[in-house]
Short mmCIF file of C-alpha atoms in Angstrom, two decimals:
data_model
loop_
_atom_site.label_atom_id
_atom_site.label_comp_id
_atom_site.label_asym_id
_atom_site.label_seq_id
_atom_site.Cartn_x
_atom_site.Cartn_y
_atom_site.Cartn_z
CA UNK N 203 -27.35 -37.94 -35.72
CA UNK N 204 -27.02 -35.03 -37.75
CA UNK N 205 -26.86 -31.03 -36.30
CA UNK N 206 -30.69 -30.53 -36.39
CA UNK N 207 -31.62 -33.41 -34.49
CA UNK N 208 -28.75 -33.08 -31.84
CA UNK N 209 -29.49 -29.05 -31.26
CA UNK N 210 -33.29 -30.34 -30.96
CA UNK N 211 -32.42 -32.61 -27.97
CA UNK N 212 -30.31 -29.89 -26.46
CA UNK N 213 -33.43 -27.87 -26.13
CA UNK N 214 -35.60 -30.53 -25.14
CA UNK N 215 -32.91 -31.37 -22.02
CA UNK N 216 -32.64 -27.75 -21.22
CA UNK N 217 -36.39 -27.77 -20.37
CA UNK N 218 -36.24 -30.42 -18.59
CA UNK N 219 -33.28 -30.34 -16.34
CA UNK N 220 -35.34 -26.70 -14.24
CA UNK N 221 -35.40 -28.78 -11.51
CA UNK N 222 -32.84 -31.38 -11.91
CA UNK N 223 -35.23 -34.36 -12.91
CA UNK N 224 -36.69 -35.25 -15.72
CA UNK N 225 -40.69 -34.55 -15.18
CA UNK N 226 -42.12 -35.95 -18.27
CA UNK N 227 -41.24 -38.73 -20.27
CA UNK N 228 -40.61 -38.75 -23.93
CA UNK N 229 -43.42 -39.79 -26.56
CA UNK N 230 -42.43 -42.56 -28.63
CA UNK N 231 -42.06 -39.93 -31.53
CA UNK N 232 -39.63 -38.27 -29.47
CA UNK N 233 -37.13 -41.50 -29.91
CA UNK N 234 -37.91 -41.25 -33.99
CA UNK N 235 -35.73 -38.20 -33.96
CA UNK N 236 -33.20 -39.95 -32.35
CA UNK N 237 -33.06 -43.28 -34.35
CA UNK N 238 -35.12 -41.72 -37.81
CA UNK N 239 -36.11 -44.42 -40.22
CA UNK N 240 -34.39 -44.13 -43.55
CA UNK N 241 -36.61 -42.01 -46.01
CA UNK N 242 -38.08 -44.25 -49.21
CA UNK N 243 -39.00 -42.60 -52.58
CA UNK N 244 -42.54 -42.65 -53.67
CA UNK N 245 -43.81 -42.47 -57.62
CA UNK N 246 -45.12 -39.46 -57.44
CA UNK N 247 -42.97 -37.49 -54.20
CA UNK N 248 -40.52 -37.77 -51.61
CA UNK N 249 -42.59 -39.05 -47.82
CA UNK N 250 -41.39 -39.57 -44.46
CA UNK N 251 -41.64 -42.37 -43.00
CA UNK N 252 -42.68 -42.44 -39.39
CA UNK N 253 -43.60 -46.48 -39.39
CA UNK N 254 -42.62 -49.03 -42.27
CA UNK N 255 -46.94 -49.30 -43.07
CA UNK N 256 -46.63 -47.50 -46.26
CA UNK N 257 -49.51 -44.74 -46.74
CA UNK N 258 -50.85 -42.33 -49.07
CA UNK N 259 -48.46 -39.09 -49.48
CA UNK N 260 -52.03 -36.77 -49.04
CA UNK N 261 -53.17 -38.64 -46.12
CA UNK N 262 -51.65 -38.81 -42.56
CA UNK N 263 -52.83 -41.79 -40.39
CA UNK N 264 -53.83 -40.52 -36.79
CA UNK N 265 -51.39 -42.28 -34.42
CA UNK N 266 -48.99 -40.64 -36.39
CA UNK N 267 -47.51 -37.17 -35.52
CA UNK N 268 -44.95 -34.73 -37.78
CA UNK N 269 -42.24 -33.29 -35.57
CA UNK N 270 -43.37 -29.92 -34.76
CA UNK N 271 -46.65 -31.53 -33.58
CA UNK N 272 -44.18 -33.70 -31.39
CA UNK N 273 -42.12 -30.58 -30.19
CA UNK N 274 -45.15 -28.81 -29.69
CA UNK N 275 -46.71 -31.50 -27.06
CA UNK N 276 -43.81 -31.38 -25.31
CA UNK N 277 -43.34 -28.43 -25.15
CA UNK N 278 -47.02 -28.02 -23.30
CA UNK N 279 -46.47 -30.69 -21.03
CA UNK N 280 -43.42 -29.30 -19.86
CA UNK N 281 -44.96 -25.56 -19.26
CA UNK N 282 -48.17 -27.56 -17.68
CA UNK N 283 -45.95 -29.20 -14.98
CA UNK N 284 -42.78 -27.95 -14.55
CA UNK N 285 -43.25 -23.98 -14.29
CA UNK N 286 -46.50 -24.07 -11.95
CA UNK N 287 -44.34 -26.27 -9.60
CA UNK N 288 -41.52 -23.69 -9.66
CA UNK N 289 -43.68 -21.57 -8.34
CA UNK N 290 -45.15 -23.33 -5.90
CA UNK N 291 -42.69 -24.55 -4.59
CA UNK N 292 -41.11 -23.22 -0.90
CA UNK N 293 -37.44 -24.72 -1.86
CA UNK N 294 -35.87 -21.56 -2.74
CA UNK N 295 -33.17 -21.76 -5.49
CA UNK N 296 -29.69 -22.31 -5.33
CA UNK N 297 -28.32 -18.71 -4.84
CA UNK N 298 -24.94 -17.60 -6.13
CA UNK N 299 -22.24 -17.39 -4.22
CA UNK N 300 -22.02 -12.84 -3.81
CA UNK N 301 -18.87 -11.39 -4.48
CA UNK N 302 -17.23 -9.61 -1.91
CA UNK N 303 -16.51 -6.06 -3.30
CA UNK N 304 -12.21 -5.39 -3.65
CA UNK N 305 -12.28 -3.01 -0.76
CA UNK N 306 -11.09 0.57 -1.85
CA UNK N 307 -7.19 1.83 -1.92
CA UNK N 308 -6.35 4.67 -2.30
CA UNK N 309 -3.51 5.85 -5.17
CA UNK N 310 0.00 6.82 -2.89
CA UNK N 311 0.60 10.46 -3.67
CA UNK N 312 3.71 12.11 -2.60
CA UNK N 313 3.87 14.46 1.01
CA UNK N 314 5.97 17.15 -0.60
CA UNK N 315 6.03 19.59 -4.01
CA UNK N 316 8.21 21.66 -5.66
CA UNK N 317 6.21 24.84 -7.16
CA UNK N 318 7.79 25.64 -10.11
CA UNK N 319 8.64 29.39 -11.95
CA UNK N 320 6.10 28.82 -14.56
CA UNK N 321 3.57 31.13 -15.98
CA UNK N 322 1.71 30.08 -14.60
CA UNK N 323 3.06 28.20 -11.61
CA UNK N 324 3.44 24.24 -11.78
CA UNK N 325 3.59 21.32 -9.26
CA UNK N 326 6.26 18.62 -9.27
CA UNK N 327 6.10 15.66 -6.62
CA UNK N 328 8.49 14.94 -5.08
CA UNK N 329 9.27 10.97 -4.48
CA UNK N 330 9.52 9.90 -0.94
CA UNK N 331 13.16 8.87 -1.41
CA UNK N 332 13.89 12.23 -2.41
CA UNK N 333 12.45 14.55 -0.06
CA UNK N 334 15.05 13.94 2.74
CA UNK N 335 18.20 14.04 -0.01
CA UNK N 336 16.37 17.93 -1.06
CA UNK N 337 16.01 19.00 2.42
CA UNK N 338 19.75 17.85 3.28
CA UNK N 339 21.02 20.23 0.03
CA UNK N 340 18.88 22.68 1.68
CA UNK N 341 21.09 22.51 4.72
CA UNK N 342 24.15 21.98 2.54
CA UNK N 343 23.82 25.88 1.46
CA UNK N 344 22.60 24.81 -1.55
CA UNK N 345 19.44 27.91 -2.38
CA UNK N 346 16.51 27.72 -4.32
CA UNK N 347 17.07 28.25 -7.90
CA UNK N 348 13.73 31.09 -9.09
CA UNK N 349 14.39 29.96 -12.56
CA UNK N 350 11.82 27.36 -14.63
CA UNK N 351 12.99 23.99 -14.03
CA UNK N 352 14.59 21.92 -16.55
CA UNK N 353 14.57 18.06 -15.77
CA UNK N 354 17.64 18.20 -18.62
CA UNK N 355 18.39 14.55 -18.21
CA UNK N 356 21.69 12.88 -20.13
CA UNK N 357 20.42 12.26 -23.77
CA UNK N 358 21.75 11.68 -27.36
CA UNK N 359 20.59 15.95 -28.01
CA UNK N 360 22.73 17.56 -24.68
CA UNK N 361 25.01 14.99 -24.76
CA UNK N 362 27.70 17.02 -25.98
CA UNK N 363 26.26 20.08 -24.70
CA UNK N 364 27.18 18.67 -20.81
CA UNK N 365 30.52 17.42 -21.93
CA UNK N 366 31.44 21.61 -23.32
CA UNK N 367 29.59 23.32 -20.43
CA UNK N 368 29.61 21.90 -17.04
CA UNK N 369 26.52 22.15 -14.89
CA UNK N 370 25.85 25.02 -12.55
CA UNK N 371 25.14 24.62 -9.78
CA UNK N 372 23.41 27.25 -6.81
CA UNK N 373 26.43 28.67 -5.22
CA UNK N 374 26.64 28.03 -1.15
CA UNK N 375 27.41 30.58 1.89
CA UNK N 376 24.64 32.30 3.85
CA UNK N 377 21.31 30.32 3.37
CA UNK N 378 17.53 31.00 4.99
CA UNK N 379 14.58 28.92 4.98
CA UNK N 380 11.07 30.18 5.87
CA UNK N 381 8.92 27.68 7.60
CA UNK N 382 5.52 28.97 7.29
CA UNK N 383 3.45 26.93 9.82
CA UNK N 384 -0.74 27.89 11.20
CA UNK N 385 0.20 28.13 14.97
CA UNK N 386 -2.70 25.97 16.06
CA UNK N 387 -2.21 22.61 14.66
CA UNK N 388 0.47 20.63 16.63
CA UNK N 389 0.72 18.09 13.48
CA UNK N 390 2.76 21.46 12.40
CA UNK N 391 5.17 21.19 15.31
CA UNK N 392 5.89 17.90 14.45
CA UNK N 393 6.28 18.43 10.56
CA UNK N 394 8.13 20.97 11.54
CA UNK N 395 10.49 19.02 13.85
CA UNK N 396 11.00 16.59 10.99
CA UNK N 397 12.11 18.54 8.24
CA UNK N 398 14.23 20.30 10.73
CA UNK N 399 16.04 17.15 11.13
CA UNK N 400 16.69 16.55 7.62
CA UNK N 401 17.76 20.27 7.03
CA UNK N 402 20.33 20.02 9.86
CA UNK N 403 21.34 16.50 9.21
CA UNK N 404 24.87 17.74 6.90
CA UNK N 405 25.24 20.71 9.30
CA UNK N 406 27.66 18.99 11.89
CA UNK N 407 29.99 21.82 13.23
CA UNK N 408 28.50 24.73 11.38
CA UNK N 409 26.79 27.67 12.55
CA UNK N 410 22.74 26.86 12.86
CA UNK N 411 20.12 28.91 14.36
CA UNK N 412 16.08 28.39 14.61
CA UNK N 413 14.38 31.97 14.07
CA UNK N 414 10.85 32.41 16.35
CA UNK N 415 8.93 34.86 14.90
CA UNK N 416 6.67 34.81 17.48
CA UNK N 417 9.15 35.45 20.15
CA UNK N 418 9.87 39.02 20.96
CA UNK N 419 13.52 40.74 20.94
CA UNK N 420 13.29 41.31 24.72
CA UNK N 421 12.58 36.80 25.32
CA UNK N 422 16.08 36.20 23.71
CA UNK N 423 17.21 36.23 27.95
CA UNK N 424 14.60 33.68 28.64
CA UNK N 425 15.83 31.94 25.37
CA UNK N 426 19.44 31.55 26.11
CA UNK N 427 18.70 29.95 29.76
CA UNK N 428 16.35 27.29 27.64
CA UNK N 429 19.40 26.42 25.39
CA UNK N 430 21.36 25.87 28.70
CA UNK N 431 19.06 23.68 30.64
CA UNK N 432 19.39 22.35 33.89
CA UNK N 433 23.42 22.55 33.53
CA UNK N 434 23.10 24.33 36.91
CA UNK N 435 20.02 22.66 38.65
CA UNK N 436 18.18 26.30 38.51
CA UNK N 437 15.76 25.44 35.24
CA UNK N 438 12.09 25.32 35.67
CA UNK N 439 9.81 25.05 32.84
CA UNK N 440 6.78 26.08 34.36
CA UNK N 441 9.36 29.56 35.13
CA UNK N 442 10.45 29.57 31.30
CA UNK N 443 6.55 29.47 30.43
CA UNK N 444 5.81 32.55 32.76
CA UNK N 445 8.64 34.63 31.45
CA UNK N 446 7.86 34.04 27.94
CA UNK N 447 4.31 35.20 28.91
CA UNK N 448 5.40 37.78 30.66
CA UNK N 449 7.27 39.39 27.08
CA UNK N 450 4.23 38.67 25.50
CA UNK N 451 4.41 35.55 24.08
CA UNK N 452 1.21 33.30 23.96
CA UNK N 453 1.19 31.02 26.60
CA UNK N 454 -0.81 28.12 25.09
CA UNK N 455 1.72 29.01 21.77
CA UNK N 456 4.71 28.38 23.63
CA UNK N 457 3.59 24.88 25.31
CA UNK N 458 3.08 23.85 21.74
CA UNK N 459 6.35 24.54 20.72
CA UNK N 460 8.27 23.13 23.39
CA UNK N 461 8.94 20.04 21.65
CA UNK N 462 10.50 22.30 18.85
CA UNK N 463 12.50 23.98 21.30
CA UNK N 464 13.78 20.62 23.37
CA UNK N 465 14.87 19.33 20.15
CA UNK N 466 16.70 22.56 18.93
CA UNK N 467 18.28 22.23 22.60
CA UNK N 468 19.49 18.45 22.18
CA UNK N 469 20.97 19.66 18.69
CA UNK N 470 23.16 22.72 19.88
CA UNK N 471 20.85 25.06 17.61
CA UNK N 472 20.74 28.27 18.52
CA UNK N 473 17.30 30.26 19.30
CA UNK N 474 17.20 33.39 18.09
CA UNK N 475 13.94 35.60 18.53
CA UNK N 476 13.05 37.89 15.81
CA UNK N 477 9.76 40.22 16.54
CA UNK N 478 9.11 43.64 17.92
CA UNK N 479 8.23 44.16 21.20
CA UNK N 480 4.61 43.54 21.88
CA UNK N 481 4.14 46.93 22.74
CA UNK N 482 5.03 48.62 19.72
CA UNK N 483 3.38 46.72 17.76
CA UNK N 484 0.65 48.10 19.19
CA UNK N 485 1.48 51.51 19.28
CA UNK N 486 1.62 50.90 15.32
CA UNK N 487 -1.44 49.80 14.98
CA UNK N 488 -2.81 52.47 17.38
CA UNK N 489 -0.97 55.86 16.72
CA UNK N 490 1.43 54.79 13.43
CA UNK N 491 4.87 54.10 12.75
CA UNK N 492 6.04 57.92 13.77
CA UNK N 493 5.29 57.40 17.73
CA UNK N 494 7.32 54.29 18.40
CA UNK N 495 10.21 54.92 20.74
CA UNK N 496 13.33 56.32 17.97
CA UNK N 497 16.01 54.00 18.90
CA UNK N 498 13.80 50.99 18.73
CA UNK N 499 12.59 51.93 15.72
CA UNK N 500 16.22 52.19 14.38
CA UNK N 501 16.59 48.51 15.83
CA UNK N 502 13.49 46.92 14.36
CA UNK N 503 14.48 49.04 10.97
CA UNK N 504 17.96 49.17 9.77
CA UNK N 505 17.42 50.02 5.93
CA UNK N 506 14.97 52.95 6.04
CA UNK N 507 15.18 54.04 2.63
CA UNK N 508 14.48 50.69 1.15
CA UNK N 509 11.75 50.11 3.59
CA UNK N 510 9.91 53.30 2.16
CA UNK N 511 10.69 52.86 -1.31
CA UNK N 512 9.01 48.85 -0.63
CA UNK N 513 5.48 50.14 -0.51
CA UNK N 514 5.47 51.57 -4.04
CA UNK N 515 7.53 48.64 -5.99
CA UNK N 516 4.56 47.58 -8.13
CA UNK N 517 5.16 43.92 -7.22
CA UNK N 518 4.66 44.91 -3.71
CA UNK N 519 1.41 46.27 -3.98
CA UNK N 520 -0.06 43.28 -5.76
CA UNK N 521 0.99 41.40 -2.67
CA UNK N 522 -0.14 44.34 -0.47
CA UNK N 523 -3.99 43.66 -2.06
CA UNK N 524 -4.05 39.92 -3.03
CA UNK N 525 -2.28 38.92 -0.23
CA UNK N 526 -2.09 41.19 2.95
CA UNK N 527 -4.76 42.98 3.29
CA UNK N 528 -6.78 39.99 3.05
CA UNK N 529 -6.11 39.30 6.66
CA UNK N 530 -7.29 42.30 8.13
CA UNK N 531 -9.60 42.48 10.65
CA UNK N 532 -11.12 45.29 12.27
CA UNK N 533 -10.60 45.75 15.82
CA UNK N 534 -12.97 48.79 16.34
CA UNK N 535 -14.39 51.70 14.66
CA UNK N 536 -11.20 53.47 14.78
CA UNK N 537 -9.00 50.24 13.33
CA UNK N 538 -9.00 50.56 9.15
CA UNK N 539 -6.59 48.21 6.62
CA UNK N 540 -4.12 50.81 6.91
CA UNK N 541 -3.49 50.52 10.46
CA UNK N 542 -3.10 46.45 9.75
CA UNK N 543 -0.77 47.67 7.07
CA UNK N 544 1.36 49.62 9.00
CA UNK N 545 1.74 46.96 11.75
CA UNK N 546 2.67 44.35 9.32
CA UNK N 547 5.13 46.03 7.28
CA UNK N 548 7.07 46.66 10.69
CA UNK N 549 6.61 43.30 12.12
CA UNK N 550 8.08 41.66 8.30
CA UNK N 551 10.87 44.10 8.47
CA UNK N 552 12.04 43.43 11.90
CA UNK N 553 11.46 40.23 11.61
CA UNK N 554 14.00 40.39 8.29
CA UNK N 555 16.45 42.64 9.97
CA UNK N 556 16.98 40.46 13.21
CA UNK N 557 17.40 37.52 10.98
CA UNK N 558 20.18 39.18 8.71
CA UNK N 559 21.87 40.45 11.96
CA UNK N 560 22.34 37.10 12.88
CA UNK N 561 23.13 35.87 9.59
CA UNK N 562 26.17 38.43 8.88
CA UNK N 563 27.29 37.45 12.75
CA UNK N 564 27.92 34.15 11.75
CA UNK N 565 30.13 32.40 9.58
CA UNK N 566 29.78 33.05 5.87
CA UNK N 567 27.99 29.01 6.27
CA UNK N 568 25.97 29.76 8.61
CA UNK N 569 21.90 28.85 8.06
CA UNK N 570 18.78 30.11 9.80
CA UNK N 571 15.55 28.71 9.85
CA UNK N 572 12.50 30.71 10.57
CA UNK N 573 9.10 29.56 11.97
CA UNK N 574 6.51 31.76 11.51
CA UNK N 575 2.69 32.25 10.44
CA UNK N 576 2.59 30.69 6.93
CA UNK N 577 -0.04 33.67 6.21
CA UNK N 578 2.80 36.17 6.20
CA UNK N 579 5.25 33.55 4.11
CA UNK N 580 3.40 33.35 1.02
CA UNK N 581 4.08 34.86 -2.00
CA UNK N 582 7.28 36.02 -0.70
CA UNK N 583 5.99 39.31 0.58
CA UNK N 584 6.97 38.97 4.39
CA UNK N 585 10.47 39.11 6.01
CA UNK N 586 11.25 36.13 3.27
CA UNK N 587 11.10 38.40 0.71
CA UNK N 588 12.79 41.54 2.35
CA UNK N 589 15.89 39.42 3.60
CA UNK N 590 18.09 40.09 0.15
CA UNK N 591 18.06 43.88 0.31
CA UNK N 592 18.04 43.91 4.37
CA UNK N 593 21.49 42.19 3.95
CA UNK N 594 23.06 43.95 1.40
CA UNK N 595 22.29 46.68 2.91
CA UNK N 596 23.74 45.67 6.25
CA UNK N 597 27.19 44.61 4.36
CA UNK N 598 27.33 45.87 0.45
CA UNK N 599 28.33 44.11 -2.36
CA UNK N 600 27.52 40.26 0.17
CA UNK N 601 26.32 37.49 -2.24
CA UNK N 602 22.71 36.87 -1.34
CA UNK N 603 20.51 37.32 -3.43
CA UNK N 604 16.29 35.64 -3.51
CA UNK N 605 18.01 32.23 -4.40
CA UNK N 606 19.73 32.28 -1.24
CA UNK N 607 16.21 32.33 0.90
CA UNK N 608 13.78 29.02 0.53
CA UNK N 609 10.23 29.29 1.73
CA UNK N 610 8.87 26.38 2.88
CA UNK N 611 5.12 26.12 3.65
CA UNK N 612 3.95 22.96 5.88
CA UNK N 613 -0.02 21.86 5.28
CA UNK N 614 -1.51 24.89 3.58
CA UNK N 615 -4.86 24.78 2.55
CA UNK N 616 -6.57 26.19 0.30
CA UNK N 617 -8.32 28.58 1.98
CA UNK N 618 -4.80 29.48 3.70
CA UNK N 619 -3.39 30.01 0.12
CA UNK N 620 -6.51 32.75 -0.54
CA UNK N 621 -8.33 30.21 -2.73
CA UNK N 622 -12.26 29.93 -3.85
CA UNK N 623 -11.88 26.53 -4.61
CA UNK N 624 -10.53 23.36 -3.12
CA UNK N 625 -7.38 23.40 -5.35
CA UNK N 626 -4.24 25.58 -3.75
CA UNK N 627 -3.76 28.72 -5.36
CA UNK N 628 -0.32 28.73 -7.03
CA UNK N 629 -0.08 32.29 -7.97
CA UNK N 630 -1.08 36.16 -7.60
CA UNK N 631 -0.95 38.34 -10.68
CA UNK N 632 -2.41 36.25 -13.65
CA UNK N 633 -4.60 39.58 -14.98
CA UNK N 634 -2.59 40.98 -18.16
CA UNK N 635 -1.78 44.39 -16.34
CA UNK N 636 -0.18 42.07 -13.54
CA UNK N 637 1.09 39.35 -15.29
CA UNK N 638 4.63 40.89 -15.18
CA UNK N 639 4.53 40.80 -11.22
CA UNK N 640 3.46 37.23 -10.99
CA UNK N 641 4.16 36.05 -7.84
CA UNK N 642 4.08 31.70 -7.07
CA UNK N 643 2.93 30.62 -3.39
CA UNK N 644 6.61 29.27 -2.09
CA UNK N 645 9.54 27.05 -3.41
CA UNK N 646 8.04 24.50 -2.02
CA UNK N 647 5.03 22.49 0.09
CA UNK N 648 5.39 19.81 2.63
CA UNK N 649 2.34 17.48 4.20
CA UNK N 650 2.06 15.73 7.21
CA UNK N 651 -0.23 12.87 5.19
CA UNK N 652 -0.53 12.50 1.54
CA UNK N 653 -3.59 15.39 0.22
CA UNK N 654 -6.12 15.04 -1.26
CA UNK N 655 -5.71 14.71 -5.16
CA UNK N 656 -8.55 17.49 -5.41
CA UNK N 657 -6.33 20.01 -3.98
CA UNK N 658 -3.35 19.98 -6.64
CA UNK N 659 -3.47 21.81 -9.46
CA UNK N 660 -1.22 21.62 -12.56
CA UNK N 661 0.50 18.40 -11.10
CA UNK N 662 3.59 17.65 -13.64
CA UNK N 663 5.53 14.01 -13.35
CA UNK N 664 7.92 13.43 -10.08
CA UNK N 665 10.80 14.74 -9.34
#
């Protein structure tokens, strides 16, 4: 059987196996293509041979059929009876088998980023293994370097360059990180809580206090008698609440925190409160800066000159407009942005000053960490930013400097980072008249959850 007449049966077969069963049977011609008689050579031209009864070459008997008569009939027959009982038929056909769809997972993205120096700012993820060995250096004294990160591995170019000039390191001694948190979420408290753990973790022995921003000079009392419990039997929470009400302290703010404070407790941290009283604040707002009480003012600001000269640095302003002012809110008809102004520059600067008080009471070791509204923390333009000159100031010529102060911002969104779109907003400053004052969100950004991919921009490899 040669390829014609073996590809001719194949289609002959296919048509006939529709419904599993031969529904016609083959002519007699059909088998000639199977078993074909041997061709014989006429005088006059070449004939096939369908039966040995020899006939004439322009004649063709009629029980005799050529093959694409034969092909033809069949394939009638099989159309006639094989497609009209398809359809007829209530025996529905074999269905295949549907694939289950793989069920969607999503790509593992890292909880925490490093924003780097760049013009313009960068992301780098940090790997999970890695977050709690950062946050540990952190707590170690270690800083956060301001400069453009280098991941200046060990290679055939630096080798020799490492082997003449050692690595440097961020020197250690007094060390701040800025927790900027939104007050209303408790997954905050409890981001909080952990990365207070890490930071704390190679602290054993050493001075360590937790900053409340929130928490008026005048709570410290109420404070102190948290940090010593029920030592004497007299504690009552439900008490502590009041009292911390009573100085002006949100009650519903200070439930949330509890756990935060309980946990400070069980660690021997020490709580430290940080704002203005209540009432001045709003005697800023009201009247201005002149008409709070003298001595107060003295002890919310220490470095008056520096203060001043603040609200013209160029840098500042930028913040002041991209950043500050974007909060304001007006009260009544009487209440304009630079009433809000006034009442945040006070709040920042006491804030800074009761933090470097601390700080330069301590141990040159010691480390603070500061909760507060992570509206005020970015961009470095609230008491984060003012802590470097508030403590030289407070003791000349003292090493501390911006690396010594890491700001830490825990779930920001986008819209809490002043963007239009879904993607965090890195940076203030990127017009050509500002690009000099360019100012990145924070050193770095810490999730409860992993975000969504939509919300990172200028994502560079792990760190």
């Amino acid at each position: 059987m040669n390829l014609h007449h073996f590809s001719t049966i194949l289609s002959l077969l296919s048509i006939c196996l529709i419904q599993n069963t031969l529904s016609f049977t083959l002519p007699r011609a059909a088998s000639v293509l199977i078993h074909p008689q041997p061709r014989t050579q006429s005088s006059s031209k070449t004939t096939t041979c369908l039966h040995e009864t020899p006939h004439s070459s322009n004649e063709m008997p009629n029980n005799h059929q050529t093959r694409r008569q034969i092909i033809s009939t069949i394939l009638e027959t099989a159309t006639a009876t094989t497609i009209p009982s398809l359809l007829l038929s209530s025996t529905p056909l074999p269905a295949t088998a549907a694939e289950t769809p793989p069920q969607f997972t999503p790509a593992k993205r890292a909880k925490a980023y490093f924003i780097d120096s760049t013009i313009p700012p960068t992301l780098f993820s940090i790997k999970p293994q890695r977050e709690a060995a950062i946050l540990k250096q952190l707590g170690g004294g270690s800083g956060t370097a301001k400069t453009v990160f280098i991941d200046d591995q060990l290679n055939l170019n630096n080798m020799m360059k490492k082997a003449l000039l050692p690595e440097q390191k961020a020197k250690k001694g007094r060390t701040f990180v800025f927790l900027g948190v939104d007050y209303t979420a408790d997954d905050d408290v409890t981001l909080t809580e952990r990365v207070l753990k890490d930071i704390i973790a190679p602290r054993r022995g050493k001075s360590t206090g937790l900053g409340l921003d929130f928490c008026p000079l005048s709570s410290q009392v109420h404070l102190d008698e948290f940090i010593r419990g029920d030592a004497d039997g007299t504690f009552n929470e439900s008490d502590f609440l009041s009292d911390m009400e009573n100085t002006g302290v949100d009650r519903a703010l200070m439930t949330r925190y509890l756990p935060l404070l309980a946990f400070a407790r069980k660690k021997n941290i020490d709580l430290v409160a940080l704002a203005p009283e209540r009432a001045d604040v709003e005697v800023v707002r009201r009247d201005g800066l002149q008409n709070v009480d003298l001595e107060r003012r003295g002890l919310y600001v220490a470095d008056v000159d520096g203060f001043v000269q603040l609200t013209t640095d160029p840098k500042f302003r930028l913040y002041t407009d991209r950043s500050l002012l974007k909060e304001f809110k007006k009260r009544d008809d009487k209440d304009g942005p630079g009433d809000y102004f006034a009442e945040r520059i006070l709040v920042d600067e006491a804030v800074a000053t009761s933090v470097a008080r601390w700080a330069l009471g301590r141990p040159a070791d010691a480390l603070m960490v500061v909760v507060g509204d992570l509206r005020s923390y970015r961009f470095f333009g609230g008491a984060n930013g003012r802590i470097p000159r508030v403590c030289r100031f407070l003791s000349p010529g003292l090493d501390i400097d911006e690396e010594s102060v890491t700001t830490i911002l825990l779930n920001p969104s986008a819209e809490e980072t002043l963007s239009q779109s879904r993607f965090l907003r890195l940076e203030i400053g990127t017009s050509p008249e500002n690009l000099q004052y360019q100012t990145k969100l924070a050193d770095y950004i810490w999730f409860s959850e992993m975000p969504k991919v939509n919300m990172l921009p200028r994502l560079m490899t792990g760190i």
